[in-house]
Each structure stands twice: as structure tokens, then as C-alpha cells.
């Protein structure tokens, strides 16, 4: 195989070591290591809001990025579809709105200015502030 004059480019692929796993090959060791967490039972990442089923003592998350994404649901300004006439479709995360537009408004481009303006909204001060952020 050759890519623009490069003979036999090195293409790495990493396979999950669990024999019953049907996951596709991973392009990096990091992605494989992140995936392997799905096979473990422990959930070491807890949402920082007391009383949440995902907080300390509750279910938690296997991966930190899943916990962060979950926080967007609580702290979301609400992303309203600008193309629905009744504006009843409100989504907690920008990717949820983008998926809605892709499937229900196929005539709209992902770079539509109206859509971009809605997606520019940022979450309000959040529960992350109480713990000093995630960094």
C-alpha cells in the first residue's frame, strides 16, 4: 500500500485483549487503554454534587470524560433548535442539537450561521466551580 509516494506507511492498530469483545481496532494505545475501562467493574469517577446517583457512594463513572460530559446535562443553558417552528426541541448538549439537525433538518448545513449562534452558548457557572474545576 502506498500513500502519496510513501511505500508501506506504518499504520498501527490495537486490538482489545478481551476475547469476547467485538470492538473495532483502535488507532492508538491511548484509545485502547481508554476502551479497556469498559470491561472493569469499578467506577472511580464521581459527580461532585451531593445527592446525585452518580456522586460519591453512588454509581459513578468509569471514565473521567463521561463524568465531565454528564455535567453538561445539569449545567446546560439548553440548546434550542432554531429551525423547529414551535421551538419545543431543547437539548442539554450541543452534540445532541447537532444530531437533531442532521436527521430532521437535512436541508441545513452544519455551518449555518443561525445554528452556530445557538451552539456558541456556554454553560452557566457550574457545580465544577465548587470543587475548583477539573484541571
JSON list of C-alpha atoms in Angstrom, two decimals:
[
{"chain": "A", "resi": 1, "resn": "UNK", "atom": "CA", "xyz": [0.00, 0.00, 0.00]},
{"chain": "A", "resi": 2, "resn": "UNK", "atom": "CA", "xyz": [1.26, 3.48, -0.76]},
{"chain": "A", "resi": 3, "resn": "UNK", "atom": "CA", "xyz": [0.08, 6.90, 0.30]},
{"chain": "A", "resi": 4, "resn": "UNK", "atom": "CA", "xyz": [1.35, 9.73, -1.93]},
{"chain": "A", "resi": 5, "resn": "UNK", "atom": "CA", "xyz": [4.70, 8.14, -2.63]},
{"chain": "A", "resi": 6, "resn": "UNK", "atom": "CA", "xyz": [5.25, 6.66, 0.82]},
{"chain": "A", "resi": 7, "resn": "UNK", "atom": "CA", "xyz": [5.79, 2.93, 0.48]},
{"chain": "A", "resi": 8, "resn": "UNK", "atom": "CA", "xyz": [4.34, 0.78, 3.26]},
{"chain": "A", "resi": 9, "resn": "UNK", "atom": "CA", "xyz": [3.27, 3.53, 5.67]},
{"chain": "A", "resi": 10, "resn": "UNK", "atom": "CA", "xyz": [3.20, 2.37, 9.25]},
{"chain": "A", "resi": 11, "resn": "UNK", "atom": "CA", "xyz": [-0.42, 2.03, 10.26]},
{"chain": "A", "resi": 12, "resn": "UNK", "atom": "CA", "xyz": [-0.82, 0.94, 13.85]},
{"chain": "A", "resi": 13, "resn": "UNK", "atom": "CA", "xyz": [-3.88, -0.85, 15.11]},
{"chain": "A", "resi": 14, "resn": "UNK", "atom": "CA", "xyz": [-4.54, -2.05, 18.61]},
{"chain": "A", "resi": 15, "resn": "UNK", "atom": "CA", "xyz": [-6.99, -4.81, 19.46]},
{"chain": "A", "resi": 16, "resn": "UNK", "atom": "CA", "xyz": [-8.85, -5.24, 22.72]},
{"chain": "A", "resi": 17, "resn": "UNK", "atom": "CA", "xyz": [-7.34, -8.16, 24.65]},
{"chain": "A", "resi": 18, "resn": "UNK", "atom": "CA", "xyz": [-10.75, -9.39, 25.88]},
{"chain": "A", "resi": 19, "resn": "UNK", "atom": "CA", "xyz": [-11.68, -12.40, 23.71]},
{"chain": "A", "resi": 20, "resn": "UNK", "atom": "CA", "xyz": [-15.44, -11.76, 23.77]},
{"chain": "A", "resi": 21, "resn": "UNK", "atom": "CA", "xyz": [-15.09, -8.05, 22.88]},
{"chain": "A", "resi": 22, "resn": "UNK", "atom": "CA", "xyz": [-16.27, -7.08, 19.40]},
{"chain": "A", "resi": 23, "resn": "UNK", "atom": "CA", "xyz": [-14.83, -3.55, 19.41]},
{"chain": "A", "resi": 24, "resn": "UNK", "atom": "CA", "xyz": [-13.16, -2.38, 16.21]},
{"chain": "A", "resi": 25, "resn": "UNK", "atom": "CA", "xyz": [-9.39, -1.90, 16.18]},
{"chain": "A", "resi": 26, "resn": "UNK", "atom": "CA", "xyz": [-8.07, 1.23, 17.90]},
{"chain": "A", "resi": 27, "resn": "UNK", "atom": "CA", "xyz": [-5.68, 3.64, 16.20]},
{"chain": "A", "resi": 28, "resn": "UNK", "atom": "CA", "xyz": [-3.59, 4.29, 19.30]},
{"chain": "A", "resi": 29, "resn": "UNK", "atom": "CA", "xyz": [-2.53, 2.67, 22.53]},
{"chain": "A", "resi": 30, "resn": "UNK", "atom": "CA", "xyz": [-4.22, 5.52, 24.42]},
{"chain": "A", "resi": 31, "resn": "UNK", "atom": "CA", "xyz": [-7.60, 4.82, 22.78]},
{"chain": "A", "resi": 32, "resn": "UNK", "atom": "CA", "xyz": [-7.26, 1.12, 23.55]},
{"chain": "A", "resi": 33, "resn": "UNK", "atom": "CA", "xyz": [-6.42, 1.81, 27.21]},
{"chain": "A", "resi": 34, "resn": "UNK", "atom": "CA", "xyz": [-9.42, 4.11, 27.46]},
{"chain": "A", "resi": 35, "resn": "UNK", "atom": "CA", "xyz": [-11.65, 1.41, 25.95]},
{"chain": "A", "resi": 36, "resn": "UNK", "atom": "CA", "xyz": [-10.41, -1.35, 28.27]},
{"chain": "A", "resi": 37, "resn": "UNK", "atom": "CA", "xyz": [-12.08, 0.51, 31.17]},
{"chain": "A", "resi": 38, "resn": "UNK", "atom": "CA", "xyz": [-15.48, -0.65, 29.89]},
{"chain": "A", "resi": 39, "resn": "UNK", "atom": "CA", "xyz": [-14.54, -4.18, 30.90]},
{"chain": "A", "resi": 40, "resn": "UNK", "atom": "CA", "xyz": [-13.79, -3.26, 34.53]},
{"chain": "A", "resi": 41, "resn": "UNK", "atom": "CA", "xyz": [-16.46, -3.12, 37.22]},
{"chain": "A", "resi": 42, "resn": "UNK", "atom": "CA", "xyz": [-15.02, -0.19, 39.22]},
{"chain": "A", "resi": 43, "resn": "UNK", "atom": "CA", "xyz": [-16.30, 3.34, 38.60]},
{"chain": "A", "resi": 44, "resn": "UNK", "atom": "CA", "xyz": [-13.74, 5.63, 40.22]},
{"chain": "A", "resi": 45, "resn": "UNK", "atom": "CA", "xyz": [-15.04, 8.99, 38.93]},
{"chain": "A", "resi": 46, "resn": "UNK", "atom": "CA", "xyz": [-17.85, 10.59, 40.91]},
{"chain": "A", "resi": 47, "resn": "UNK", "atom": "CA", "xyz": [-20.03, 13.57, 40.04]},
{"chain": "A", "resi": 48, "resn": "UNK", "atom": "CA", "xyz": [-19.31, 16.38, 42.54]},
{"chain": "A", "resi": 49, "resn": "UNK", "atom": "CA", "xyz": [-22.93, 17.12, 43.52]},
{"chain": "A", "resi": 50, "resn": "UNK", "atom": "CA", "xyz": [-24.24, 15.57, 46.74]},
{"chain": "A", "resi": 51, "resn": "UNK", "atom": "CA", "xyz": [-27.39, 13.54, 46.35]},
{"chain": "A", "resi": 52, "resn": "UNK", "atom": "CA", "xyz": [-26.74, 12.70, 42.71]},
{"chain": "A", "resi": 53, "resn": "UNK", "atom": "CA", "xyz": [-26.97, 8.97, 41.94]},
{"chain": "A", "resi": 54, "resn": "UNK", "atom": "CA", "xyz": [-23.56, 9.43, 40.30]},
{"chain": "A", "resi": 55, "resn": "UNK", "atom": "CA", "xyz": [-21.89, 11.11, 43.30]},
{"chain": "A", "resi": 56, "resn": "UNK", "atom": "CA", "xyz": [-19.63, 9.52, 45.93]},
{"chain": "A", "resi": 57, "resn": "UNK", "atom": "CA", "xyz": [-21.28, 6.37, 47.24]},
{"chain": "A", "resi": 58, "resn": "UNK", "atom": "CA", "xyz": [-23.40, 6.13, 44.11]},
{"chain": "A", "resi": 59, "resn": "UNK", "atom": "CA", "xyz": [-22.88, 4.64, 40.69]},
{"chain": "A", "resi": 60, "resn": "UNK", "atom": "CA", "xyz": [-20.06, 6.92, 39.48]},
{"chain": "A", "resi": 61, "resn": "UNK", "atom": "CA", "xyz": [-18.44, 6.77, 36.04]},
{"chain": "A", "resi": 62, "resn": "UNK", "atom": "CA", "xyz": [-15.81, 4.50, 34.54]},
{"chain": "A", "resi": 63, "resn": "UNK", "atom": "CA", "xyz": [-14.14, 7.33, 32.65]},
{"chain": "A", "resi": 64, "resn": "UNK", "atom": "CA", "xyz": [-13.49, 10.93, 33.64]},
{"chain": "A", "resi": 65, "resn": "UNK", "atom": "CA", "xyz": [-14.62, 12.29, 30.27]},
{"chain": "A", "resi": 66, "resn": "UNK", "atom": "CA", "xyz": [-18.01, 10.58, 30.74]},
{"chain": "A", "resi": 67, "resn": "UNK", "atom": "CA", "xyz": [-18.39, 12.37, 34.09]},
{"chain": "A", "resi": 68, "resn": "UNK", "atom": "CA", "xyz": [-17.50, 15.72, 32.52]},
{"chain": "A", "resi": 69, "resn": "UNK", "atom": "CA", "xyz": [-19.96, 15.18, 29.68]},
{"chain": "A", "resi": 70, "resn": "UNK", "atom": "CA", "xyz": [-22.65, 14.24, 32.20]},
{"chain": "A", "resi": 71, "resn": "UNK", "atom": "CA", "xyz": [-22.07, 17.57, 33.98]},
{"chain": "A", "resi": 72, "resn": "UNK", "atom": "CA", "xyz": [-23.12, 19.38, 30.81]},
{"chain": "A", "resi": 73, "resn": "UNK", "atom": "CA", "xyz": [-26.62, 18.00, 31.26]},
{"chain": "A", "resi": 74, "resn": "UNK", "atom": "CA", "xyz": [-27.01, 19.77, 34.61]},
{"chain": "A", "resi": 75, "resn": "UNK", "atom": "CA", "xyz": [-25.20, 22.98, 33.72]},
{"chain": "A", "resi": 76, "resn": "UNK", "atom": "CA", "xyz": [-26.54, 23.40, 30.19]},
{"chain": "A", "resi": 77, "resn": "UNK", "atom": "CA", "xyz": [-28.12, 26.64, 29.04]},
{"chain": "A", "resi": 78, "resn": "UNK", "atom": "CA", "xyz": [-30.40, 24.46, 26.87]},
{"chain": "A", "resi": 79, "resn": "UNK", "atom": "CA", "xyz": [-29.72, 24.39, 23.16]},
{"chain": "A", "resi": 80, "resn": "UNK", "atom": "CA", "xyz": [-32.98, 25.22, 21.34]},
{"chain": "A", "resi": 81, "resn": "UNK", "atom": "CA", "xyz": [-33.38, 24.10, 17.74]},
{"chain": "A", "resi": 82, "resn": "UNK", "atom": "CA", "xyz": [-33.57, 27.32, 15.70]},
{"chain": "A", "resi": 83, "resn": "UNK", "atom": "CA", "xyz": [-35.25, 25.51, 12.79]},
{"chain": "A", "resi": 84, "resn": "UNK", "atom": "CA", "xyz": [-38.24, 23.94, 14.55]},
{"chain": "A", "resi": 85, "resn": "UNK", "atom": "CA", "xyz": [-41.21, 26.31, 14.18]},
{"chain": "A", "resi": 86, "resn": "UNK", "atom": "CA", "xyz": [-42.53, 25.79, 17.71]},
{"chain": "A", "resi": 87, "resn": "UNK", "atom": "CA", "xyz": [-39.02, 25.82, 19.29]},
{"chain": "A", "resi": 88, "resn": "UNK", "atom": "CA", "xyz": [-40.05, 22.95, 21.54]},
{"chain": "A", "resi": 89, "resn": "UNK", "atom": "CA", "xyz": [-36.90, 20.91, 20.96]},
{"chain": "A", "resi": 90, "resn": "UNK", "atom": "CA", "xyz": [-34.34, 21.79, 23.63]},
{"chain": "A", "resi": 91, "resn": "UNK", "atom": "CA", "xyz": [-31.16, 19.76, 24.10]},
{"chain": "A", "resi": 92, "resn": "UNK", "atom": "CA", "xyz": [-28.76, 19.67, 27.07]},
{"chain": "A", "resi": 93, "resn": "UNK", "atom": "CA", "xyz": [-25.60, 19.30, 24.96]},
{"chain": "A", "resi": 94, "resn": "UNK", "atom": "CA", "xyz": [-24.51, 20.87, 21.67]},
{"chain": "A", "resi": 95, "resn": "UNK", "atom": "CA", "xyz": [-23.85, 17.47, 20.09]},
{"chain": "A", "resi": 96, "resn": "UNK", "atom": "CA", "xyz": [-27.46, 16.46, 20.83]},
{"chain": "A", "resi": 97, "resn": "UNK", "atom": "CA", "xyz": [-28.72, 19.51, 18.91]},
{"chain": "A", "resi": 98, "resn": "UNK", "atom": "CA", "xyz": [-26.30, 18.86, 16.06]},
{"chain": "A", "resi": 99, "resn": "UNK", "atom": "CA", "xyz": [-27.56, 15.27, 15.74]},
{"chain": "A", "resi": 100, "resn": "UNK", "atom": "CA", "xyz": [-31.18, 16.51, 15.72]},
{"chain": "A", "resi": 101, "resn": "UNK", "atom": "CA", "xyz": [-30.40, 18.99, 12.93]},
{"chain": "A", "resi": 102, "resn": "UNK", "atom": "CA", "xyz": [-28.52, 16.37, 10.91]},
{"chain": "A", "resi": 103, "resn": "UNK", "atom": "CA", "xyz": [-31.51, 13.98, 10.97]},
{"chain": "A", "resi": 104, "resn": "UNK", "atom": "CA", "xyz": [-34.52, 16.31, 10.99]},
{"chain": "A", "resi": 105, "resn": "UNK", "atom": "CA", "xyz": [-33.31, 19.34, 9.04]},
{"chain": "A", "resi": 106, "resn": "UNK", "atom": "CA", "xyz": [-31.27, 17.72, 6.27]},
{"chain": "A", "resi": 107, "resn": "UNK", "atom": "CA", "xyz": [-31.53, 20.90, 4.19]},
{"chain": "A", "resi": 108, "resn": "UNK", "atom": "CA", "xyz": [-29.50, 22.81, 6.80]},
{"chain": "A", "resi": 109, "resn": "UNK", "atom": "CA", "xyz": [-25.72, 22.94, 6.73]},
{"chain": "A", "resi": 110, "resn": "UNK", "atom": "CA", "xyz": [-23.69, 22.27, 9.88]},
{"chain": "A", "resi": 111, "resn": "UNK", "atom": "CA", "xyz": [-22.07, 25.69, 9.38]},
{"chain": "A", "resi": 112, "resn": "UNK", "atom": "CA", "xyz": [-25.38, 27.54, 9.14]},
{"chain": "A", "resi": 113, "resn": "UNK", "atom": "CA", "xyz": [-24.95, 30.88, 10.95]},
{"chain": "A", "resi": 114, "resn": "UNK", "atom": "CA", "xyz": [-28.20, 30.53, 12.89]},
{"chain": "A", "resi": 115, "resn": "UNK", "atom": "CA", "xyz": [-27.15, 27.12, 14.20]},
{"chain": "A", "resi": 116, "resn": "UNK", "atom": "CA", "xyz": [-23.61, 28.32, 15.00]},
{"chain": "A", "resi": 117, "resn": "UNK", "atom": "CA", "xyz": [-25.03, 31.18, 17.10]},
{"chain": "A", "resi": 118, "resn": "UNK", "atom": "CA", "xyz": [-27.10, 28.75, 19.19]},
{"chain": "A", "resi": 119, "resn": "UNK", "atom": "CA", "xyz": [-24.12, 26.43, 19.63]},
{"chain": "A", "resi": 120, "resn": "UNK", "atom": "CA", "xyz": [-21.93, 29.32, 20.89]},
{"chain": "A", "resi": 121, "resn": "UNK", "atom": "CA", "xyz": [-23.85, 29.41, 24.18]},
{"chain": "A", "resi": 122, "resn": "UNK", "atom": "CA", "xyz": [-21.79, 28.40, 27.19]},
{"chain": "A", "resi": 123, "resn": "UNK", "atom": "CA", "xyz": [-22.96, 26.68, 30.37]},
{"chain": "A", "resi": 124, "resn": "UNK", "atom": "CA", "xyz": [-23.63, 28.88, 33.39]},
{"chain": "A", "resi": 125, "resn": "UNK", "atom": "CA", "xyz": [-21.41, 28.72, 36.47]},
{"chain": "A", "resi": 126, "resn": "UNK", "atom": "CA", "xyz": [-21.41, 25.09, 37.38]},
{"chain": "A", "resi": 127, "resn": "UNK", "atom": "CA", "xyz": [-21.04, 22.56, 40.10]},
{"chain": "A", "resi": 128, "resn": "UNK", "atom": "CA", "xyz": [-17.42, 22.18, 38.92]},
{"chain": "A", "resi": 129, "resn": "UNK", "atom": "CA", "xyz": [-16.71, 25.65, 40.34]},
{"chain": "A", "resi": 130, "resn": "UNK", "atom": "CA", "xyz": [-17.46, 24.34, 43.82]},
{"chain": "A", "resi": 131, "resn": "UNK", "atom": "CA", "xyz": [-14.55, 21.93, 43.59]},
{"chain": "A", "resi": 132, "resn": "UNK", "atom": "CA", "xyz": [-12.16, 24.28, 41.84]},
{"chain": "A", "resi": 133, "resn": "UNK", "atom": "CA", "xyz": [-12.64, 22.96, 38.32]},
{"chain": "A", "resi": 134, "resn": "UNK", "atom": "CA", "xyz": [-11.23, 19.77, 36.89]},
{"chain": "A", "resi": 135, "resn": "UNK", "atom": "CA", "xyz": [-7.74, 20.82, 35.91]}
]
